[in-house]
XYZ file of C-alpha atoms in Angstrom:
516
model
C 227.898 86.403 162.995
C 224.016 86.852 164.558
C 221.558 88.881 162.527
C 219.654 89.778 165.988
C 222.632 91.084 167.476
C 223.512 93.639 164.601
C 221.224 96.551 166.310
C 223.617 95.956 170.096
C 226.313 96.280 167.937
C 226.073 99.324 166.054
C 224.786 101.118 169.614
C 228.098 99.966 171.211
C 230.516 101.160 168.163
C 228.308 104.320 166.844
C 225.700 105.335 169.564
C 224.362 108.258 168.291
C 224.605 107.751 164.233
C 221.285 107.795 162.905
C 219.536 104.560 161.904
C 215.878 104.480 160.978
C 214.050 107.335 160.040
C 210.380 107.716 158.967
C 207.522 110.382 158.404
C 207.260 110.031 162.017
C 210.533 109.231 163.837
C 214.233 109.954 163.827
C 216.206 106.887 166.116
C 219.758 106.610 166.746
C 221.446 102.938 166.722
C 221.169 103.267 170.524
C 217.215 103.950 170.576
C 216.234 101.541 167.776
C 218.577 98.955 169.644
C 216.774 99.341 172.748
C 213.407 99.550 171.303
C 214.314 95.832 169.761
C 215.161 94.479 173.231
C 211.950 96.038 174.635
C 210.190 94.380 172.169
C 211.297 90.930 172.476
C 211.081 91.040 176.145
C 206.982 92.036 175.438
C 206.678 88.841 172.890
C 208.392 86.544 175.502
C 206.759 87.848 178.249
C 203.466 87.024 176.678
C 204.746 82.937 176.150
C 205.982 83.353 172.044
C 208.828 80.662 172.033
C 211.388 80.117 169.448
C 210.332 78.353 166.476
C 206.306 79.878 166.509
C 205.146 82.591 163.918
C 204.610 86.414 164.190
C 202.815 88.235 162.090
C 202.753 91.712 161.114
C 200.521 93.655 158.573
C 201.719 97.215 157.653
C 203.300 99.781 155.687
C 206.943 100.610 155.718
C 207.902 102.368 158.871
C 210.008 102.268 161.834
C 208.212 99.599 164.012
C 208.245 96.825 161.080
C 211.905 96.720 161.410
C 211.741 96.868 164.867
C 209.707 93.627 165.046
C 211.667 91.818 162.244
C 214.312 92.126 165.246
C 212.759 91.493 168.012
C 211.385 88.136 166.387
C 214.849 87.313 165.260
C 216.229 88.104 169.347
C 213.899 85.293 170.592
C 214.287 83.029 167.707
C 210.676 83.681 166.427
C 209.461 83.016 162.973
C 208.349 86.842 161.671
C 205.797 86.830 159.056
C 205.160 90.097 157.471
C 201.796 90.025 155.092
C 200.820 92.188 152.488
C 198.424 94.975 153.975
C 196.646 95.652 150.432
C 195.049 92.054 151.381
C 191.449 92.317 151.743
C 189.754 90.397 154.848
C 189.791 86.611 153.576
C 193.274 86.610 151.656
C 194.808 87.908 155.075
C 192.602 84.833 156.966
C 194.086 82.323 154.428
C 197.393 83.491 155.292
C 196.904 83.809 159.215
C 195.697 80.130 159.347
C 198.578 79.074 157.339
C 201.212 80.589 159.118
C 199.342 79.496 162.990
C 200.173 83.019 163.743
C 200.367 82.998 167.856
C 200.815 87.477 167.804
C 199.668 89.807 164.821
C 200.708 93.610 165.093
C 198.467 95.452 162.783
C 198.861 98.919 161.677
C 196.016 101.764 162.105
C 195.295 101.941 158.945
C 194.356 98.341 158.292
C 192.632 97.454 162.054
C 188.566 97.607 160.036
C 189.812 94.799 158.419
C 191.409 92.395 160.618
C 188.938 93.200 163.696
C 186.922 90.298 162.092
C 189.432 87.789 162.366
C 189.543 88.292 165.997
C 186.926 85.999 166.765
C 187.518 83.701 163.612
C 191.248 83.001 164.532
C 191.703 80.734 167.732
C 195.757 80.242 167.140
C 196.018 83.895 167.591
C 196.747 84.903 171.237
C 197.468 88.592 170.920
C 196.409 91.334 168.963
C 198.443 94.532 168.757
C 198.116 97.886 167.519
C 200.464 100.235 166.234
C 199.959 104.286 165.726
C 196.663 104.177 167.595
C 194.262 102.665 170.230
C 191.530 100.205 169.452
C 188.985 98.143 171.014
C 190.300 94.202 171.612
C 194.179 95.585 170.423
C 196.587 96.328 172.865
C 198.800 99.278 171.781
C 202.469 98.562 170.303
C 203.701 101.348 173.046
C 202.180 100.641 175.710
C 202.995 96.579 174.959
C 206.485 96.762 175.259
C 207.295 100.403 177.279
C 207.601 98.745 180.504
C 210.146 95.794 179.311
C 213.812 96.681 180.295
C 215.679 98.036 177.241
C 219.309 96.173 178.373
C 220.938 93.749 175.887
C 218.629 90.898 175.511
C 219.857 87.541 174.508
C 218.134 84.608 174.489
C 219.087 81.492 176.081
C 217.831 78.856 172.994
C 220.931 78.850 170.568
C 220.076 79.695 167.152
C 221.475 77.696 164.152
C 221.916 79.208 160.752
C 219.431 77.098 159.024
C 216.453 77.914 161.505
C 213.688 79.943 159.564
C 214.051 83.699 160.342
C 211.270 84.615 158.052
C 208.100 83.330 156.159
C 207.413 85.560 153.303
C 203.972 85.018 151.668
C 204.034 85.583 147.427
C 201.193 84.856 144.923
C 200.734 81.140 143.939
C 199.531 79.922 140.215
C 196.747 77.762 142.218
C 195.403 81.112 144.110
C 196.597 79.691 147.498
C 199.800 82.264 148.448
C 202.863 80.455 149.136
C 205.317 80.693 152.139
C 208.239 80.996 151.077
C 211.005 80.289 154.576
C 214.107 81.922 154.947
C 216.789 81.523 157.325
C 219.326 83.096 158.706
C 222.006 81.331 156.681
C 219.608 82.946 153.604
C 219.417 86.279 155.008
C 223.300 86.731 156.143
C 224.103 85.899 152.621
C 222.317 88.352 151.165
C 224.723 91.253 152.990
C 227.101 90.387 150.676
C 225.675 93.140 148.431
C 226.753 95.508 150.717
C 229.726 95.383 149.182
C 229.264 94.597 145.645
C 227.453 98.333 145.913
C 230.140 99.850 147.981
C 228.143 100.547 150.864
C 229.826 103.333 153.688
C 228.563 104.191 156.499
C 228.260 107.788 155.618
C 225.303 106.402 152.838
C 221.604 107.062 153.589
C 219.211 104.254 151.884
C 215.195 105.299 150.744
C 213.296 102.458 150.814
C 210.302 102.480 149.166
C 209.524 99.083 148.247
C 207.287 97.091 150.654
C 209.493 95.455 153.692
C 206.847 92.652 153.427
C 208.494 91.748 150.955
C 211.998 89.652 150.271
C 213.449 93.259 149.690
C 214.030 93.097 153.076
C 216.942 91.755 152.668
C 218.421 95.791 151.460
C 217.286 96.489 155.511
C 220.677 94.563 155.818
C 222.416 96.268 153.565
C 222.448 99.308 155.571
C 222.669 97.691 158.841
C 225.743 95.426 157.380
C 228.010 98.818 157.534
C 225.908 100.857 159.722
C 224.029 103.558 157.861
C 220.540 104.961 158.197
C 217.521 103.559 156.257
C 214.829 106.112 155.192
C 211.475 104.395 155.153
C 208.782 105.851 153.117
C 205.480 104.180 153.845
C 203.366 104.778 150.077
C 204.657 106.276 147.231
C 203.420 110.048 147.105
C 204.047 111.119 143.586
C 207.259 111.521 141.826
C 208.078 114.823 142.658
C 207.212 114.272 146.475
C 209.702 111.354 145.940
C 212.515 113.543 144.385
C 211.970 115.919 147.038
C 212.631 113.174 149.941
C 215.931 112.608 148.199
C 217.212 116.052 148.047
C 215.059 116.583 151.480
C 217.232 113.456 153.706
C 220.381 113.450 151.556
C 219.599 109.993 149.876
C 222.728 108.521 148.240
C 220.940 105.190 146.912
C 217.674 103.563 146.429
C 215.613 100.660 144.579
C 213.391 102.695 142.149
C 210.684 101.206 140.936
C 210.462 100.477 136.894
C 207.690 102.951 136.531
C 209.102 105.612 138.724
C 212.430 105.088 137.000
C 210.505 105.721 133.517
C 208.464 109.126 134.663
C 211.944 110.695 136.175
C 213.753 109.484 132.316
C 211.137 111.933 130.812
C 211.443 114.690 132.734
C 212.597 117.337 131.095
C 215.585 119.837 131.602
C 213.530 122.495 133.309
C 211.704 120.001 135.777
C 215.007 118.431 136.771
C 216.687 121.611 137.484
C 214.087 122.012 140.190
C 215.885 119.178 142.149
C 219.480 118.760 143.933
C 220.593 114.838 143.446
C 224.359 115.772 143.893
C 224.442 113.728 146.835
C 222.761 110.475 145.158
C 224.819 108.481 143.742
C 223.381 104.761 142.872
C 220.181 103.340 141.368
C 219.428 99.986 142.143
C 217.328 98.426 139.399
C 215.633 95.056 140.208
C 212.030 94.982 139.884
C 212.030 93.789 136.188
C 215.047 95.123 134.008
C 214.400 98.415 132.014
C 215.051 98.408 128.346
C 218.795 100.024 127.950
C 217.662 103.406 126.496
C 215.254 103.762 128.696
C 217.174 103.371 132.057
C 219.689 105.717 130.183
C 217.207 108.395 130.598
C 216.732 108.575 133.905
C 220.585 108.029 134.806
C 221.277 110.987 132.624
C 218.812 113.465 134.741
C 220.472 111.679 138.301
C 224.041 111.390 136.688
C 224.119 108.334 139.246
C 225.873 104.854 138.804
C 223.251 102.461 138.548
C 223.120 98.218 139.550
C 221.138 96.238 137.575
C 220.386 93.122 139.900
C 217.652 90.219 139.522
C 216.387 88.025 142.247
C 213.064 86.452 143.636
C 211.459 85.677 146.955
C 212.420 82.078 146.251
C 215.978 83.686 146.164
C 216.742 87.078 146.369
C 219.420 88.927 144.386
C 220.897 86.096 142.628
C 222.928 88.606 140.072
C 224.162 92.349 140.206
C 226.210 94.479 138.100
C 227.394 97.608 139.167
C 227.974 99.961 136.200
C 229.888 102.946 136.950
C 228.985 105.156 133.644
C 226.120 104.633 132.053
C 227.586 106.565 129.028
C 230.238 104.210 128.520
C 228.429 101.343 127.508
C 225.649 100.140 125.327
C 222.398 100.046 125.789
C 221.892 95.982 125.380
C 224.348 95.944 128.431
C 222.102 98.817 130.463
C 219.163 96.381 129.907
C 220.700 93.353 131.360
C 219.679 91.831 134.480
C 222.878 91.777 135.916
C 225.728 89.229 136.258
C 226.084 86.067 138.220
C 227.619 87.190 141.698
C 229.548 86.082 143.971
C 227.789 83.703 146.719
C 225.261 82.375 143.408
C 225.349 79.955 140.815
C 223.617 80.369 137.597
C 222.697 78.063 134.729
C 220.479 77.793 131.828
C 218.806 74.750 131.031
C 216.752 73.122 128.946
C 213.472 70.994 129.266
C 214.973 68.206 130.145
C 217.400 70.308 133.186
C 220.218 69.906 130.726
C 222.900 72.748 130.503
C 222.933 75.023 127.687
C 226.157 77.045 126.649
C 226.047 80.377 126.908
C 224.141 82.385 124.362
C 221.293 79.788 124.095
C 218.004 80.364 125.618
C 216.087 78.169 128.521
C 214.920 77.963 131.773
C 217.196 80.025 134.479
C 218.411 77.835 137.670
C 220.056 79.191 140.610
C 222.200 77.636 143.604
C 222.852 80.155 146.283
C 223.694 80.071 149.733
C 220.349 82.789 149.620
C 217.819 80.560 148.587
C 214.542 79.789 150.254
C 214.773 76.699 152.780
C 211.252 75.686 151.093
C 207.726 76.175 150.835
C 206.097 75.991 154.453
C 203.835 72.867 155.037
C 204.431 72.285 150.905
C 207.124 69.397 150.654
C 205.787 68.836 147.438
C 206.126 72.335 145.877
C 209.518 72.442 147.633
C 210.532 69.526 145.425
C 209.511 70.792 142.155
C 211.179 73.804 142.404
C 214.354 72.714 144.625
C 216.397 70.112 142.715
C 219.549 68.969 143.723
C 219.732 72.411 145.337
C 218.974 74.274 142.833
C 216.084 76.748 142.304
C 214.167 76.509 139.008
C 213.254 80.054 138.435
C 210.384 79.647 135.454
C 212.544 82.493 134.094
C 213.470 82.426 130.282
C 217.227 83.639 129.759
C 220.548 84.105 128.322
C 223.488 83.998 129.884
C 226.226 85.777 127.635
C 230.061 85.729 128.037
C 231.474 87.047 130.971
C 228.034 85.595 132.753
C 225.915 88.565 132.148
C 221.953 87.583 132.085
C 219.371 88.531 130.139
C 215.717 88.299 131.210
C 213.506 87.243 128.096
C 210.182 86.357 129.692
C 208.374 84.317 132.143
C 208.067 80.715 131.327
C 204.252 80.554 131.550
C 204.213 84.366 129.684
C 206.700 83.317 126.915
C 204.187 83.309 123.481
C 203.771 80.619 120.995
C 203.160 81.693 117.818
C 202.840 78.654 114.878
C 206.137 77.148 115.417
C 208.404 80.358 117.205
C 208.870 81.514 120.236
C 208.600 85.154 121.067
C 210.011 86.635 124.276
C 207.915 89.887 125.372
C 211.120 91.961 126.405
C 212.266 91.582 123.422
C 209.346 93.259 121.920
C 208.914 95.772 124.533
C 212.319 96.586 124.165
C 211.369 97.541 120.620
C 208.201 99.726 121.799
C 210.044 101.611 124.128
C 212.026 102.548 121.382
C 209.162 104.597 119.939
C 210.204 108.183 121.335
C 205.628 108.547 121.998
C 205.776 105.473 124.142
C 205.639 105.784 128.258
C 205.074 102.316 128.918
C 204.448 99.121 126.968
C 203.638 95.164 128.126
C 203.432 92.430 125.600
C 200.945 89.150 126.445
C 199.844 86.691 124.309
C 196.298 86.112 122.844
C 194.504 83.095 121.129
C 194.593 82.859 117.304
C 192.718 80.229 115.400
C 195.683 80.274 113.028
C 198.792 80.862 114.637
C 197.350 79.593 118.551
C 198.644 82.696 119.704
C 200.000 86.188 118.524
C 201.428 88.870 120.520
C 199.147 91.680 121.650
C 200.579 95.430 123.449
C 199.262 97.660 125.498
C 200.822 101.034 125.303
C 200.640 104.197 127.735
C 201.280 107.448 125.745
C 203.141 110.444 127.048
C 201.384 112.844 128.315
C 200.047 115.067 124.981
C 200.826 112.133 122.662
C 199.021 110.504 119.858
C 199.185 107.666 117.674
C 197.418 104.940 116.061
C 197.655 101.050 116.180
C 198.761 101.041 112.829
C 201.624 103.510 113.095
C 203.060 101.361 115.889
C 202.736 98.221 114.049
C 204.491 99.924 110.888
C 207.204 101.174 113.493
C 207.877 97.260 115.104
C 207.776 95.839 111.343
C 210.760 97.984 110.688
C 212.724 96.904 114.050
C 211.781 93.477 114.483
C 211.027 89.988 112.560
C 207.226 90.034 111.387
C 206.304 87.351 113.186
C 207.111 89.212 116.669
C 205.128 92.251 115.520
C 202.097 92.560 117.872
C 199.015 91.528 115.762
C 197.089 94.040 118.339
C 197.474 97.620 120.419
C 195.458 98.501 123.088
C 196.216 102.210 124.577
C 195.608 102.341 128.249
C 196.481 104.868 130.439
C 198.061 102.921 133.043
C 199.775 99.563 133.755
C 198.455 97.553 136.363
C 201.415 96.993 138.988
C 202.317 94.991 141.922
C 203.913 96.974 145.144
C 207.562 95.853 143.922
C 206.470 97.929 140.606
C 206.171 94.915 138.620
C 203.801 94.903 135.499
C 200.945 92.307 137.039
C 200.660 90.799 133.047
C 198.106 88.104 134.670
C 195.397 90.995 135.190
C 196.391 92.146 131.746
C 195.683 88.826 129.963
C 192.242 87.629 132.395
C 190.821 91.591 131.828
C 191.424 91.431 128.255
C 190.720 87.769 127.674
C 187.021 87.845 129.604
C 186.290 90.495 126.680
C 188.146 89.373 123.836
C 187.979 85.347 124.271
C 188.549 84.716 120.262
C 190.622 86.294 117.795
C 190.174 84.949 114.614
C 192.090 86.299 111.631
């Protein structure tokens, strides 16, 4: 199977079925395949060859999906870029990728226009959803090319790079994660695990410039529709989209899941969730009791998953009835799935038995080929075929995975290890807590102690002492946060993960030392 042929395959089998919809467009599989073929020919006509990089800076929309598949058809390497980046950051990535063509959405023209005179490798700039000086407009770029089936004369190998997805680096320089046709194809097995059919409708909110593009492949594998949202519109409009579009499944960010779970019965009764059958919980593990509240409201199944840009979806567990499982299982990070192997290892890379805490390593066809132009970092991360994730986890009997912390985020207080998720789960047990994030801060006596950032539910009031007293009743004393800071919201990535580095940096700048 070749992924670039999927649009044409469904155009032959189910030509009139809706394939992709967004706020402005509704395309059948026939229309989608025709547009992909025209775009592939247009890129080929301006000299894009197999292995050359083509970039796009845009939010979720049909055109972004067309870009991916047109690139696959000619064997070009797709480089989707985070549209939230500033001009300097965009330039760093475009230089590193040596992109030949750059597609830019209308809202991001102003911050990319200065790069036209600075980037010699870029031969063509194409604007999407608008006409701008120095840019070729997207529809004009491909409209005059044939929509007939396009198949490049170059043979595609499963080990050829299909996309480079940039992710943050500890040195400040973004890392280009290379994914092959093999790794992308392997992810489609998840469609079996979550039992997708052609009648399902996915709501795609997570930005597909990330590795979450793979859920698009799930839908395409079974010939079902994906509805794309460009930006999160707020909880109420989001739920209205689920109702209006007949959405049956979606990967919902943790912050949104928490808000849904805190709706009261009268609020929930305003929406029709009858078609919604599956919530994918994957950006970061939620406490089981918090997830349960959202599942009660939505009355649906849940699939807990875990993954990273370097190896998407390495664990997955479908829970059909959340009422029949414990909070502990509901808060897990999935289960070793069929195309991956998981191990927990110690500092020497030696495998640990079930239940022991250590670093998670992953072996899978889904894993990256390596980091673009960075063989030394690739060697540090992939050893004997295993990806070292940097996640502190444990695996229990049956292959159930539990996430405890990022290796760099683990708090070492005296001689004891404190795992932030364990503390956060206790904080979520308090009825007035909406969101919680725990980090380590310096302390002269213990080296580090825990500090908790807390977002309270609307109208609620708590003191620092009250919350610390609550923790003392539910967790060992050395794990109890030494400090509590109440804030209005937690900083999150576009994927919904809490940006603890921002919490840590801003707090350390203000309070560089704790002496007690």
